[in-house]
Short mmCIF file of C-alpha atoms in Angstrom, two decimals:
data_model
loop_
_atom_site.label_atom_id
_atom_site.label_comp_id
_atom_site.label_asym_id
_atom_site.label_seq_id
_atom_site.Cartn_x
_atom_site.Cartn_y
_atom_site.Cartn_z
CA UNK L 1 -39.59 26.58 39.87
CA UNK L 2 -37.19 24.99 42.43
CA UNK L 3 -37.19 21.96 40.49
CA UNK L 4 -35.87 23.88 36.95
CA UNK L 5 -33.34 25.52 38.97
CA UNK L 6 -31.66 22.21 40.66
CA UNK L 7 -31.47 20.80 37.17
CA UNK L 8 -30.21 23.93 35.36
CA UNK L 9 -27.29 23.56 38.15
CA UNK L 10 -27.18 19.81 38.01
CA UNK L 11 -26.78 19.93 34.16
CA UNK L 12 -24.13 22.64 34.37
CA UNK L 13 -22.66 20.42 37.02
CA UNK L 14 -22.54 17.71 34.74
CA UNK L 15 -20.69 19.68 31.96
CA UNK L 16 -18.46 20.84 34.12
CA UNK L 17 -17.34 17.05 35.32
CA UNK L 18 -17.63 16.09 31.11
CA UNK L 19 -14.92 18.66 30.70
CA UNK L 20 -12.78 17.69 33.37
CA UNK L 21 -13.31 14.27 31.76
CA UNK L 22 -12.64 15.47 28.47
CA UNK L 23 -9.21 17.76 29.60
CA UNK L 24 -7.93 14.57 31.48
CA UNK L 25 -7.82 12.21 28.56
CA UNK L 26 -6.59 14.86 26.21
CA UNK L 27 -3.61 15.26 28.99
CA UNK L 28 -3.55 11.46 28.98
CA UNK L 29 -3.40 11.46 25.30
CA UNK L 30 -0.18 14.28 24.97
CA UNK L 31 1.34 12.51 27.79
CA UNK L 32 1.25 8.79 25.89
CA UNK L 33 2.57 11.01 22.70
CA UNK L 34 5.39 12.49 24.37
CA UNK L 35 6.67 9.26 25.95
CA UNK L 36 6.50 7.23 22.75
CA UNK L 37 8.35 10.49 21.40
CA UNK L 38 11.06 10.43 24.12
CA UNK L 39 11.36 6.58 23.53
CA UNK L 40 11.79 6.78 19.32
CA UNK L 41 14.57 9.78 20.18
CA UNK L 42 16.25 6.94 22.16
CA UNK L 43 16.01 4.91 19.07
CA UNK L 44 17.04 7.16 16.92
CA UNK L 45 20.11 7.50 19.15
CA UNK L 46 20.81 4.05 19.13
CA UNK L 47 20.41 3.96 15.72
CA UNK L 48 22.75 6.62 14.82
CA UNK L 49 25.86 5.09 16.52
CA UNK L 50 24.66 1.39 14.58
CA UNK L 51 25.19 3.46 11.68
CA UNK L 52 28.64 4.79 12.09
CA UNK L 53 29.45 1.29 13.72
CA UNK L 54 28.52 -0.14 9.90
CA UNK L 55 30.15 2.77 8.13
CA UNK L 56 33.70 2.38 9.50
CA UNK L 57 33.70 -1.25 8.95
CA UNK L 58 33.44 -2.23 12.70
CA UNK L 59 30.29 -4.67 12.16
CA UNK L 60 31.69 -7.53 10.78
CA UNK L 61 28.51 -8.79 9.40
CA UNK L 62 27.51 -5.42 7.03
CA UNK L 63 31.03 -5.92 4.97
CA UNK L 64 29.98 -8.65 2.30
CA UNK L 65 26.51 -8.01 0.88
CA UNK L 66 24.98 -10.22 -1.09
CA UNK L 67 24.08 -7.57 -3.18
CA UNK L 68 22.56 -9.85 -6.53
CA UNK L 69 19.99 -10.11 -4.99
CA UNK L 70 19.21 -6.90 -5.35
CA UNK L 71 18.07 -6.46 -8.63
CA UNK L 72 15.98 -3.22 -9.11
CA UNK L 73 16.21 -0.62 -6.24
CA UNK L 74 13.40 2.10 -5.88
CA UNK L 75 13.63 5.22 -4.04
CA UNK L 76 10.94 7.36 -2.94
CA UNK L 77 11.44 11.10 -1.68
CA UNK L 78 9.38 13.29 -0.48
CA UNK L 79 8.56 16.13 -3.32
CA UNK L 80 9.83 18.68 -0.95
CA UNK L 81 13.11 17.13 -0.37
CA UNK L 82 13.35 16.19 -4.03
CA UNK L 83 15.11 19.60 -4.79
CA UNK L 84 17.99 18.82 -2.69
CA UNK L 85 20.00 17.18 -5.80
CA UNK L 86 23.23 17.04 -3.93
CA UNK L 87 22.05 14.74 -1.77
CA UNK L 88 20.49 12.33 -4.03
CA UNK L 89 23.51 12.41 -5.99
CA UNK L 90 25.38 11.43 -3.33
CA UNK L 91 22.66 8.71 -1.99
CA UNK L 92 23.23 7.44 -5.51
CA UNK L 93 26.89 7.67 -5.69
CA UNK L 94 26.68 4.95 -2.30
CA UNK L 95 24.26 2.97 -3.71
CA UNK L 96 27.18 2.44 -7.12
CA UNK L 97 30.34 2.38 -4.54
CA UNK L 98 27.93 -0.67 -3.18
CA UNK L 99 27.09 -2.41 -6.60
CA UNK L 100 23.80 -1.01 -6.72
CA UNK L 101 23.50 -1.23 -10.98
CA UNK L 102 19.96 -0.46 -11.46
CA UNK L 103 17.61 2.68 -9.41
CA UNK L 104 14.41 4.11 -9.39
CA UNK L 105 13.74 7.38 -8.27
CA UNK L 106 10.49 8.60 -7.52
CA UNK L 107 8.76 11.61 -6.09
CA UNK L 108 5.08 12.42 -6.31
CA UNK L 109 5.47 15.75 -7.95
CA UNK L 110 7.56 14.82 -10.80
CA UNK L 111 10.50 17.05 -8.95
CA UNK L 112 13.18 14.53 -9.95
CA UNK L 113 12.13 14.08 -13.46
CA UNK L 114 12.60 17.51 -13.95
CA UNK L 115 16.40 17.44 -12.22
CA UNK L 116 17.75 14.26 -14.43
CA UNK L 117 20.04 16.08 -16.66
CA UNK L 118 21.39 17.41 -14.02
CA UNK L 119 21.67 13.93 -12.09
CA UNK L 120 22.77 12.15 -14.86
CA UNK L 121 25.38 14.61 -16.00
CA UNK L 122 26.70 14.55 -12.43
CA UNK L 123 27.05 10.74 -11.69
CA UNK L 124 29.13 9.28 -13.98
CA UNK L 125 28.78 6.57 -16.11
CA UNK L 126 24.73 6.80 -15.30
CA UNK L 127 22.25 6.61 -17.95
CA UNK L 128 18.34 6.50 -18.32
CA UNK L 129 16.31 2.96 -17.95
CA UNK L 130 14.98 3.45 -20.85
CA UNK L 131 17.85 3.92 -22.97
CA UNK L 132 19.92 1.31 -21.88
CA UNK L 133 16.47 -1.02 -22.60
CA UNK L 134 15.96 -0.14 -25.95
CA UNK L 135 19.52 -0.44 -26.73
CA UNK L 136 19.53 -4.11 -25.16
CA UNK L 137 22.82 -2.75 -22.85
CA UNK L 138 20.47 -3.67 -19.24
CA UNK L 139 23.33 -6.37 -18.85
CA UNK L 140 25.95 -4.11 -19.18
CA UNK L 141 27.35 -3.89 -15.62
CA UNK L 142 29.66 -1.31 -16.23
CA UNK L 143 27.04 1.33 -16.14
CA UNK L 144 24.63 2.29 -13.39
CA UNK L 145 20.40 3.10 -14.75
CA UNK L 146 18.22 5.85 -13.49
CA UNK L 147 14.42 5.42 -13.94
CA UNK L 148 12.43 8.79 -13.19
CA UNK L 149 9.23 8.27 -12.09
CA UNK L 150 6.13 10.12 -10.37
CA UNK L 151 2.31 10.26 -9.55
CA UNK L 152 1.67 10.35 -12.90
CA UNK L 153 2.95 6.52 -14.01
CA UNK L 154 0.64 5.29 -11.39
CA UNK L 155 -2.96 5.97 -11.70
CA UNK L 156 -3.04 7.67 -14.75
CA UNK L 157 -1.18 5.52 -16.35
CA UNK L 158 -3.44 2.73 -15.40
CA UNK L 159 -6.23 4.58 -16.85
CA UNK L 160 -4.45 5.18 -20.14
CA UNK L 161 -3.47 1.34 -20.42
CA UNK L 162 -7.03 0.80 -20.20
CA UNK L 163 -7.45 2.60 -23.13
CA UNK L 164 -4.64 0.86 -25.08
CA UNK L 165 -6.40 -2.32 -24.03
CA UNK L 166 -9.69 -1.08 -25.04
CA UNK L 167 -8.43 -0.71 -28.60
CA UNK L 168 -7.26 -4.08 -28.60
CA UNK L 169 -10.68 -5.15 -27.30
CA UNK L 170 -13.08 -3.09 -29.98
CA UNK L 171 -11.09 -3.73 -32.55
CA UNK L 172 -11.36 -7.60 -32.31
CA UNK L 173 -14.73 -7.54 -31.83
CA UNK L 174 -14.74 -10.01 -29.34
CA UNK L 175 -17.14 -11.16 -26.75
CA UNK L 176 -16.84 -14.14 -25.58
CA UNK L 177 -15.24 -14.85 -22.70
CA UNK L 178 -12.24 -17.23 -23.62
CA UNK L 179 -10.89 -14.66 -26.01
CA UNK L 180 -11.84 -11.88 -23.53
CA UNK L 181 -9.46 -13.49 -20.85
CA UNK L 182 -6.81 -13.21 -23.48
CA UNK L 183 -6.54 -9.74 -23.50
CA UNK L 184 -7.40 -8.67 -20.09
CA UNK L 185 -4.44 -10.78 -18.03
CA UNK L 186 -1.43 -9.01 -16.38
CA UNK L 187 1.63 -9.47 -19.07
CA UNK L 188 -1.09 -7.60 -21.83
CA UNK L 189 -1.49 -5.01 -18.64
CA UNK L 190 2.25 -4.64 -18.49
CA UNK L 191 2.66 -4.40 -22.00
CA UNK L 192 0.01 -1.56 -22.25
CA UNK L 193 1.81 0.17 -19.39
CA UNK L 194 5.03 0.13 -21.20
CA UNK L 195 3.24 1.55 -24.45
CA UNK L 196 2.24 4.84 -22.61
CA UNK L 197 5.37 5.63 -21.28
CA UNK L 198 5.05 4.10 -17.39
CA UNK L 199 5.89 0.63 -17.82
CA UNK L 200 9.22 -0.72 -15.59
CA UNK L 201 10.43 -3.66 -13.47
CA UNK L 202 9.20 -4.39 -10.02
CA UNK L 203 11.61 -3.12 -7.49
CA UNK L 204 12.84 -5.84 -5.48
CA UNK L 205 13.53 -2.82 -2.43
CA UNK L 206 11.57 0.57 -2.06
CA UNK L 207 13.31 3.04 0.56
CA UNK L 208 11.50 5.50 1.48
CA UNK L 209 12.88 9.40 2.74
CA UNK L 210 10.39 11.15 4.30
CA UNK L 211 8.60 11.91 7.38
CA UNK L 212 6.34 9.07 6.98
CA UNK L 213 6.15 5.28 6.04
CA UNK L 214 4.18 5.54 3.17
CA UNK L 215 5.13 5.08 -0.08
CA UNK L 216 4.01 8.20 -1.61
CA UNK L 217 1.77 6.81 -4.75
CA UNK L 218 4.68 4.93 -6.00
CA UNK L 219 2.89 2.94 -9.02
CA UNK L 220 0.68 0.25 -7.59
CA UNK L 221 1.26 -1.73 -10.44
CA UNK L 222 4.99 -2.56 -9.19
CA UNK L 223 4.74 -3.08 -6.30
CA UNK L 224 2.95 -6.66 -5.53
CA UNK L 225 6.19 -8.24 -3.67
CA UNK L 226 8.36 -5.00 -2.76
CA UNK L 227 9.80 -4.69 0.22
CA UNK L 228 9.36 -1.42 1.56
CA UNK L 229 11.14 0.02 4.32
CA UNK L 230 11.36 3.81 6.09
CA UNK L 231 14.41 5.32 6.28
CA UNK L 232 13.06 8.77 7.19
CA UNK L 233 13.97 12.44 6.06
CA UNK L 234 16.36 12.83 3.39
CA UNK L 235 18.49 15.52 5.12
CA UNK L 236 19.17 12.74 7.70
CA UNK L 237 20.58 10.25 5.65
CA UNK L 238 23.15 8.19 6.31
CA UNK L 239 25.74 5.85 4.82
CA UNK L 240 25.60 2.96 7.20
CA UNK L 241 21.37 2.89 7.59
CA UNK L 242 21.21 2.44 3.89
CA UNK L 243 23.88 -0.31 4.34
CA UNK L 244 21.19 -1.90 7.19
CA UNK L 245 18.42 -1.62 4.81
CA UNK L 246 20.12 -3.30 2.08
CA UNK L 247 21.77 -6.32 4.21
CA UNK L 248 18.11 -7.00 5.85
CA UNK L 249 16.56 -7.13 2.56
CA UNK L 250 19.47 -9.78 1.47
CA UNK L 251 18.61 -11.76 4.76
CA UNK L 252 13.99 -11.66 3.64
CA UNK L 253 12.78 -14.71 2.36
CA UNK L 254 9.78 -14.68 0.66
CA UNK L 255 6.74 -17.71 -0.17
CA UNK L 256 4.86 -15.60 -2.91
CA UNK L 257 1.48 -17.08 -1.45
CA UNK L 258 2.59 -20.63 -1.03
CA UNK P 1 -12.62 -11.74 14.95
CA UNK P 2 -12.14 -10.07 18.56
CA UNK P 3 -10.42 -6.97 16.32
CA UNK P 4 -13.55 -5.95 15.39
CA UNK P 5 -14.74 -5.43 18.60
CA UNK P 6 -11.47 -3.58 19.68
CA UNK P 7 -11.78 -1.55 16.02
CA UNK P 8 -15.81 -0.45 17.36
CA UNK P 9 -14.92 0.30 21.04
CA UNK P 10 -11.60 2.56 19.60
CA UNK P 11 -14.24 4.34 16.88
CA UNK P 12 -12.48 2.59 13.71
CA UNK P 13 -15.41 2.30 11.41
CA UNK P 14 -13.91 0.43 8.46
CA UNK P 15 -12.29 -2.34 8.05
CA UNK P 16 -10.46 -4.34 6.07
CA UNK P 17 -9.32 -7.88 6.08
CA UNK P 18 -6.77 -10.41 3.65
CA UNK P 19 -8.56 -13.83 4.34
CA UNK P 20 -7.15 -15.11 1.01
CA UNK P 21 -4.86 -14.25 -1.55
CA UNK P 22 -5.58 -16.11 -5.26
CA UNK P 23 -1.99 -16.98 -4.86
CA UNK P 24 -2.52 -19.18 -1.79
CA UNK P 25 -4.42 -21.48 -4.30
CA UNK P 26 -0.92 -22.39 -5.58
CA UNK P 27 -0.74 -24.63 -2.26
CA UNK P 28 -1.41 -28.29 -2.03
CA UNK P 29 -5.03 -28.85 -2.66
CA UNK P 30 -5.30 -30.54 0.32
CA UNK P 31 -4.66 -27.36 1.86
CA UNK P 32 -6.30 -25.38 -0.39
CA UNK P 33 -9.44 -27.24 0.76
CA UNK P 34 -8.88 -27.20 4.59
CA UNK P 35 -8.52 -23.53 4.46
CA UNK P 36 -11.77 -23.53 2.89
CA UNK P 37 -13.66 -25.49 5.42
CA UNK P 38 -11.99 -23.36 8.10
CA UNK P 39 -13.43 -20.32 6.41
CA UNK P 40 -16.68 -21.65 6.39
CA UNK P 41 -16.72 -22.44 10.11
CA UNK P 42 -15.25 -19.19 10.28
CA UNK P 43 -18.14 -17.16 8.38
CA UNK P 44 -20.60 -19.03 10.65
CA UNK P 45 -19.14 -17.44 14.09
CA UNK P 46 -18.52 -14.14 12.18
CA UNK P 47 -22.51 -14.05 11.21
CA UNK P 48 -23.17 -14.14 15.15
CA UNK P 49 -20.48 -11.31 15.53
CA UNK P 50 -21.82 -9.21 12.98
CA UNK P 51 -25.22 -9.57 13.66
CA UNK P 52 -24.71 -8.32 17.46
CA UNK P 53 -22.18 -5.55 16.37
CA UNK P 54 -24.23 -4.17 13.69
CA UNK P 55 -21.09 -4.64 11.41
CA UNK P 56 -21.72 -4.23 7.27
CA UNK P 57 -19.93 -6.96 5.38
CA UNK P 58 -18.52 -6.71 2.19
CA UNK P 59 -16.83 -9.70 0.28
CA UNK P 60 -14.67 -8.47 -2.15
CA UNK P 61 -12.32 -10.81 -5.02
CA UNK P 62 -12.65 -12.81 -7.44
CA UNK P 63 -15.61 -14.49 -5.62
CA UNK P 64 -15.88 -17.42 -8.72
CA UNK P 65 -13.06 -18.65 -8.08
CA UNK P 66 -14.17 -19.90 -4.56
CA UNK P 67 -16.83 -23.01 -3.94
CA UNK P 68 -20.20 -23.00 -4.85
CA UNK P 69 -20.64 -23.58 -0.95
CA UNK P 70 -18.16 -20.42 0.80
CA UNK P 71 -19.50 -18.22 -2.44
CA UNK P 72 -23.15 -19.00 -1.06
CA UNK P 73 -22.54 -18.48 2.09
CA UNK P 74 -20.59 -15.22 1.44
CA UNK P 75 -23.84 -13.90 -0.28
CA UNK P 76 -25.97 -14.84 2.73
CA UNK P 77 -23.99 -12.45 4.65
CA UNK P 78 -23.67 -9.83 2.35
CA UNK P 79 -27.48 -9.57 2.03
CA UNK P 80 -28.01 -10.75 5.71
CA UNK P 81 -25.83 -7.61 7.08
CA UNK P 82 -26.77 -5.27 4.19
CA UNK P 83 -28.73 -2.14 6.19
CA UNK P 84 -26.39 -2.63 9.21
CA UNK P 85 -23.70 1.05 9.25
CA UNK P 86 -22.14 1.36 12.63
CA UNK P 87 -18.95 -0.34 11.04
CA UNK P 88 -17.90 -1.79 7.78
CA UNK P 89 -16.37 -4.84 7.62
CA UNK P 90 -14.66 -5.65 4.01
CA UNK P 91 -12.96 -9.38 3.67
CA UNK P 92 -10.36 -9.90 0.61
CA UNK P 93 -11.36 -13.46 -0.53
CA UNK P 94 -9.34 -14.77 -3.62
CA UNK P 95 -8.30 -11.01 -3.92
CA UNK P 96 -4.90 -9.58 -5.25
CA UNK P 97 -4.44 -5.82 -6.09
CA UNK P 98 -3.45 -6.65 -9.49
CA UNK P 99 -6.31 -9.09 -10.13
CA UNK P 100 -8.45 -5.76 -8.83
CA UNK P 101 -6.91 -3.69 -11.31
CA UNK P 102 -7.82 -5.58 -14.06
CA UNK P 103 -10.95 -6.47 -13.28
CA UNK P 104 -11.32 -2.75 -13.66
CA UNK P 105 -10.06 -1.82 -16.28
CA UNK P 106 -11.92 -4.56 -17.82
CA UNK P 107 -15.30 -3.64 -16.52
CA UNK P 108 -14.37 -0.30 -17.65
CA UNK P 109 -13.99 -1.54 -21.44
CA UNK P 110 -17.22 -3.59 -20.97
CA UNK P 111 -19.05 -0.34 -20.14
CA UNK P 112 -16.88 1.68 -22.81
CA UNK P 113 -18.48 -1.10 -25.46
CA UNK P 114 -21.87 -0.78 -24.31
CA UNK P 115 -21.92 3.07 -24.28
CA UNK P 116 -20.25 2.90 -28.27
CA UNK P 117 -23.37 0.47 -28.91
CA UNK P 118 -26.09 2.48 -27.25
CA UNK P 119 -24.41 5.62 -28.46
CA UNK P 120 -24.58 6.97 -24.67
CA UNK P 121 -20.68 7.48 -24.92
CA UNK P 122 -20.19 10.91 -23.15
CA UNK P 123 -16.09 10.67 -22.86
CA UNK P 124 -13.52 10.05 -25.54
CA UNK P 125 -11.51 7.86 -23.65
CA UNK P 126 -11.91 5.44 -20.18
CA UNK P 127 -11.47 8.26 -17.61
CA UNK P 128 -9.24 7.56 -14.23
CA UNK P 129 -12.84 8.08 -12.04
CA UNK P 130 -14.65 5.11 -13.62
CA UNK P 131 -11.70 2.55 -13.10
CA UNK P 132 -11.60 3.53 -9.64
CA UNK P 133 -15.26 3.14 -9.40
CA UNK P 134 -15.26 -0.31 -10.78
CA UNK P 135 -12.32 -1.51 -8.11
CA UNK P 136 -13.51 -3.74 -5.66
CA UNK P 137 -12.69 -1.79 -3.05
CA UNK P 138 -15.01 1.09 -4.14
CA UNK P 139 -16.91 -0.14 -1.11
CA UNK P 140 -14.75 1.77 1.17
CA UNK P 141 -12.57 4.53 1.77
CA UNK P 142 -8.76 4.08 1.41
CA UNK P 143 -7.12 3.01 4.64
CA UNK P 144 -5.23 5.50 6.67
CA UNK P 145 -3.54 2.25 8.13
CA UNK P 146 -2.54 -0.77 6.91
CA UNK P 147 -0.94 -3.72 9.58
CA UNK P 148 1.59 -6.30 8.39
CA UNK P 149 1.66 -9.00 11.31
CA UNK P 150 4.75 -11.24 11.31
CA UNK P 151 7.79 -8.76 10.86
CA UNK P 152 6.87 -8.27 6.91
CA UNK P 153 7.82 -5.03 4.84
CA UNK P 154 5.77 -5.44 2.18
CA UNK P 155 1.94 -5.15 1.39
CA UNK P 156 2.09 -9.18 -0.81
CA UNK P 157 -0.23 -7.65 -3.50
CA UNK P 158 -2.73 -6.41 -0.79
CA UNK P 159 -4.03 -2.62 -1.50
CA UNK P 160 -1.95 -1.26 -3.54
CA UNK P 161 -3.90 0.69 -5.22
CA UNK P 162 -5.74 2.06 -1.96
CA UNK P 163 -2.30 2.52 -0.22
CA UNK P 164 -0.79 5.91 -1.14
CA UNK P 165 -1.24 7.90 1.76
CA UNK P 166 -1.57 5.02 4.30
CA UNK P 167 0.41 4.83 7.00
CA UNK P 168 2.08 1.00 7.00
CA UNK P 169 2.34 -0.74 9.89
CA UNK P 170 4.69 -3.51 10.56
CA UNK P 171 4.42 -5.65 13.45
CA UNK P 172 6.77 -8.64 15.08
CA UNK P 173 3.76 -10.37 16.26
CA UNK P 174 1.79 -13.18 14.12
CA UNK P 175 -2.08 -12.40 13.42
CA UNK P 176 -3.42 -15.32 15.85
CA UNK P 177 -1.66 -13.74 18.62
CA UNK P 178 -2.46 -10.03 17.73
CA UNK P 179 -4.01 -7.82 20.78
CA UNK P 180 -5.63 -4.82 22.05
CA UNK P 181 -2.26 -3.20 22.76
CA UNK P 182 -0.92 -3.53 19.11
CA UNK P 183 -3.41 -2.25 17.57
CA UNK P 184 -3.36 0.90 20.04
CA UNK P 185 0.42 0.95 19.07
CA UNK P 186 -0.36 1.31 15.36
CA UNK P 187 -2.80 3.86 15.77
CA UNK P 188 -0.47 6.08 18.38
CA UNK P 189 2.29 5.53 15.53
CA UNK P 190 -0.08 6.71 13.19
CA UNK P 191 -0.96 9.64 15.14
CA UNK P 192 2.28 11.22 14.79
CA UNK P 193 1.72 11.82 11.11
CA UNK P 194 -2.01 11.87 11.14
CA UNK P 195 -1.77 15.55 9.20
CA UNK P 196 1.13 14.65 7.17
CA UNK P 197 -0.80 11.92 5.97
CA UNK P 198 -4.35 13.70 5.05
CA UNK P 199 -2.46 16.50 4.04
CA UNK P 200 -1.28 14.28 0.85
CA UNK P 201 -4.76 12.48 0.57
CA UNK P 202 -5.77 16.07 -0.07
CA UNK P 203 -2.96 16.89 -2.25
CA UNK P 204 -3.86 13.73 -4.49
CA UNK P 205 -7.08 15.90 -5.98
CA UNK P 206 -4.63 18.44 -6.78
CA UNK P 207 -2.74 16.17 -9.17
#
């Protein structure tokens, strides 16, 4: 009997220290959250005056971009932050006082697709991707291209081009392997993405507004060689991080695998 | 290979490694080939690793276009490490996400065709489901963090597919010098947004 008691007690005991244990860490844990919180708000700071250095022209370095080599620009918002049109039409009326010619926006709920009228009617000069592609006028400079794009061209999409090729594939009758390599390779893949609708250039440059630095579902398709940087929410956008963004993308070099 | 340790003792149960893009075979042969040989060494230290750890190991690419030899060897592991589940291990070998995707997609018309033939075709059309469950990296679940080592922004054709709601990681530091503390970094960083993030992995059924 005096033996189940002690280790009734001992076990409690032992619980009791676990917890302790347990309550210690988790403190721990908060207290290694909070610094690296109190240490990004620094950042952030920092960051902040950098920008409004860059805006009014004081760092010498941000005033000539070499903006050519920024050929297709993607932008991905956070669905929630997609309804604030003013501020993408002013994010995109930067991007053209910069020489930005060609943007895609994205948001995973389709948000922005349903706001392009409005966009387009409000920036001017701006027409759709698609229109200026079918009508050959990409080279035109003078005018600045909006591709919409969501959730939808990624996956999906994929899975629908998969049909497409699977016509091409039953209706040839083919199986064997040489001619089977001919229509399974990445142009026919591109090709069958443009046929259902979600087919578009690789971005060279995919900013992303939102709370996190994840791209959101953006088509996987497009996105082999994209550089793909955070510029956080929307409603704290500014003028001279987007400059940053663009000049360190200018400065990347890239090997491609070699 | 001192990651995997660090991923076990932190609870990280799967994970995944680059080890070879098919692009890298547009480098000199010579090497080409003397990345090979290291590999092999390499898969003979990681077979001790695994074996003590208890780690799973999955090789997934485009496994013929690698040597008779690595290929074999790859398949020794596989099968050696097969009822092992305390952790996952899954190496890209002669892997790119677009070389995934169509592999895929054409798996998915091979089965399509057979179905038509055998007149077991349930579905009008290839359905979203069985291209995902003929990707490679079907194996495992999609990452909630991916690490870029060597200052890089971009994911060079390396899950994208599996990278929607991941949190990416970029890091100053090259991989041979990569520690303890950076990977505790990542994972802290990806703390912050840990609900943002499963929130949209959640979302993604919705869609």
């Amino acid at each position: 009997m005096d033996f189940s008691n002690e280790s009734r007690v001992l076990h409690r005991c032992s619980a009791q220290v676990l917890d302790i244990g347990n309550l210690l860490l988790l403190s721990l844990w908060h207290l290694v959250h909070s610094i690296i919180r109190i240490c990004n708000f620094t950042l952030d700071i920092a960051n902040v005056l950098e920008s409004y250095l860059i805006s009014s022209g004081l760092l010498g370095r941000y005033k000539s971009l070499h903006i050519a080599k920024l050929r297709y620009l993607a932008i991905v918002i956070e669905s929630e932050e997609a309804y604030q049109t003013s501020k993408i039409i002013e994010l995109l009326q930067w991007l053209e006082a910069v020489g930005v010619k060609h943007v895609c926006l994205y948001d995973k709920e389709g948000i922005l697709k349903k706001s392009k009228d409005f966009i387009l009617e409000n920036l001017d000069g701006a027409i759709l991707f698609q229109d200026a592609h079918e009508n050959n006028v990409l080279l035109d400079q003078q005018h600045m291209t909006l591709e919409f794009v969501s959730f939808s061209d990624g996956k999906e999409a994929v899975a629908k081009a998969a049909n497409v090729l699977f016509m091409k594939y039953s209706k040839s009758g083919v199986t064997d392997q040489n001619q089977k390599e001919k229509i399974f390779t990445e142009s026919q893949m591109s090709e069958a993405l443009k046929t259902v609708g979600s087919g578009g250039p690789e971005p060279d440059l995919l900013l992303v507004y939102g709370p996190a630095r994840c791209h959101l579902g953006f088509p996987a398709w497009r996105i082999k060689y994209t550089e793909i940087v955070h510029m956080g929410p929307l409603k704290s956008m500014n003028y001279g991080s987007l400059i940053k963004a663009i000049y360190k993308f200018t400065m990347v070099r890239q090997n491609y695998g070699k | 290979m001192v990651m995997l340790l660090y991923c076990q003792e932190l609870g990280v149960k799967y994970i995944t490694a680059y080890a070879f893009s098919i692009d890298n075979f547009k480098r000199k042969p010579e090497e080409v080939e003397s990345l090979m040989a290291s590999m092999l060494e390499k898969f003979h230290l990681l077979d001790i690793l695994v074996k003590r750890l208890a780690v799973r190991v999955h090789f997934v690419g485009n496994l013929e276009l690698l040597s008779n030899e690595l290929r074999a060897s790859a398949m020794e592991l596989t099968e050696a490490t097969a009822a092992y589940s305390k952790s996952v291990l899954t190496i890209c070998i002669a892997y790119t996400s677009r070389d995934e995707i169509l592999h895929a997609v054409r798996e998915s018309c091979e089965q399509k065709r057979i179905d038509l033939e055998f007149d077991n075709d349930d579905d009008n059309e290839i359905k979203l489901m069985k291209v995902e469950k003929n990707m490679y990296m079907a194996v495992a679940p999609d990452p909630d963090i991916i690490i870029r080592t060597g200052g890089e922004n971009r994911l060079s054709n390396f899950l994208l597919w599996q990278s929607c709601w991941s949190h990416l990681h970029s890091m100053w530091v090259l991989w041979p010098e990569i520690g303890v503390w950076n990977l505790v970094f990542a994972i802290l960083n990806f703390q912050r947004n840990k609900t943002y993030h499963l929130e949209m992995r959640k979302k993604e059924k919705e869609l």
